[in-house]
CSV table of C-alpha atoms in Angstrom, one decimal:
chain,number,residue,atom,x,y,z
G,13,UNK,CA,-1.1,9.1,-21.0
G,14,UNK,CA,-1.9,7.5,-17.6
G,15,UNK,CA,1.4,5.7,-17.7
G,16,UNK,CA,3.3,9.0,-17.8
G,17,UNK,CA,1.4,10.2,-14.8
G,18,UNK,CA,2.1,7.1,-12.8
G,19,UNK,CA,5.8,7.1,-13.9
G,20,UNK,CA,6.3,10.7,-12.7
G,21,UNK,CA,4.7,10.0,-9.3
G,22,UNK,CA,7.1,7.1,-8.7
G,23,UNK,CA,10.2,9.0,-9.6
G,24,UNK,CA,9.7,12.2,-7.7
G,25,UNK,CA,8.2,13.3,-4.4
G,26,UNK,CA,5.0,11.4,-5.3
G,27,UNK,CA,6.2,8.4,-3.3
G,28,UNK,CA,5.7,10.4,-0.1
G,29,UNK,CA,2.0,10.7,-0.5
G,30,UNK,CA,-0.9,8.3,-0.3
G,31,UNK,CA,-4.6,8.5,-1.1
G,32,UNK,CA,-6.9,7.7,1.8
G,33,UNK,CA,-10.4,6.8,0.9
G,34,UNK,CA,-12.9,6.6,3.8
G,35,UNK,CA,-16.5,5.4,3.8
G,36,UNK,CA,-19.2,6.7,6.1
G,37,UNK,CA,-22.8,5.6,6.4
G,38,UNK,CA,-25.5,8.2,6.7
G,39,UNK,CA,-27.6,7.7,9.8
G,40,UNK,CA,-30.6,9.2,8.2
G,41,UNK,CA,-30.8,7.4,4.8
G,42,UNK,CA,-28.4,4.5,5.3
G,43,UNK,CA,-26.5,5.5,2.2
G,44,UNK,CA,-22.7,5.3,2.0
G,45,UNK,CA,-20.5,8.2,1.0
G,46,UNK,CA,-16.8,8.2,0.2
G,47,UNK,CA,-14.3,10.8,1.0
G,48,UNK,CA,-10.9,10.9,-0.7
G,49,UNK,CA,-7.9,12.7,0.8
G,50,UNK,CA,-4.3,12.8,-0.3
G,51,UNK,CA,-2.0,12.9,2.7
G,52,UNK,CA,1.7,12.5,3.5
G,53,UNK,CA,2.7,8.9,4.4
G,54,UNK,CA,3.5,10.0,7.9
G,55,UNK,CA,-0.1,11.3,8.5
G,56,UNK,CA,-2.1,8.4,7.1
G,57,UNK,CA,-3.2,7.1,10.5
G,58,UNK,CA,-4.2,10.6,11.6
G,59,UNK,CA,-6.4,11.0,8.5
G,60,UNK,CA,-8.2,7.7,9.2
G,61,UNK,CA,-8.8,8.6,12.8
G,62,UNK,CA,-10.0,12.1,11.9
G,63,UNK,CA,-12.5,10.6,9.5
G,64,UNK,CA,-14.1,8.5,12.2
G,65,UNK,CA,-15.1,11.5,14.3
């Protein structure tokens, strides 16, 4: 079933989007947390910069 999902993303408008995963470290505990965002390819750098703030 996963192959069908991947195939549909490659044929349609799915090529225009990327998943951005950012990692942040908690200053209190030192633990890492991950945040996933799906953004348009034109806005990948904006999403990375926004996650650093």
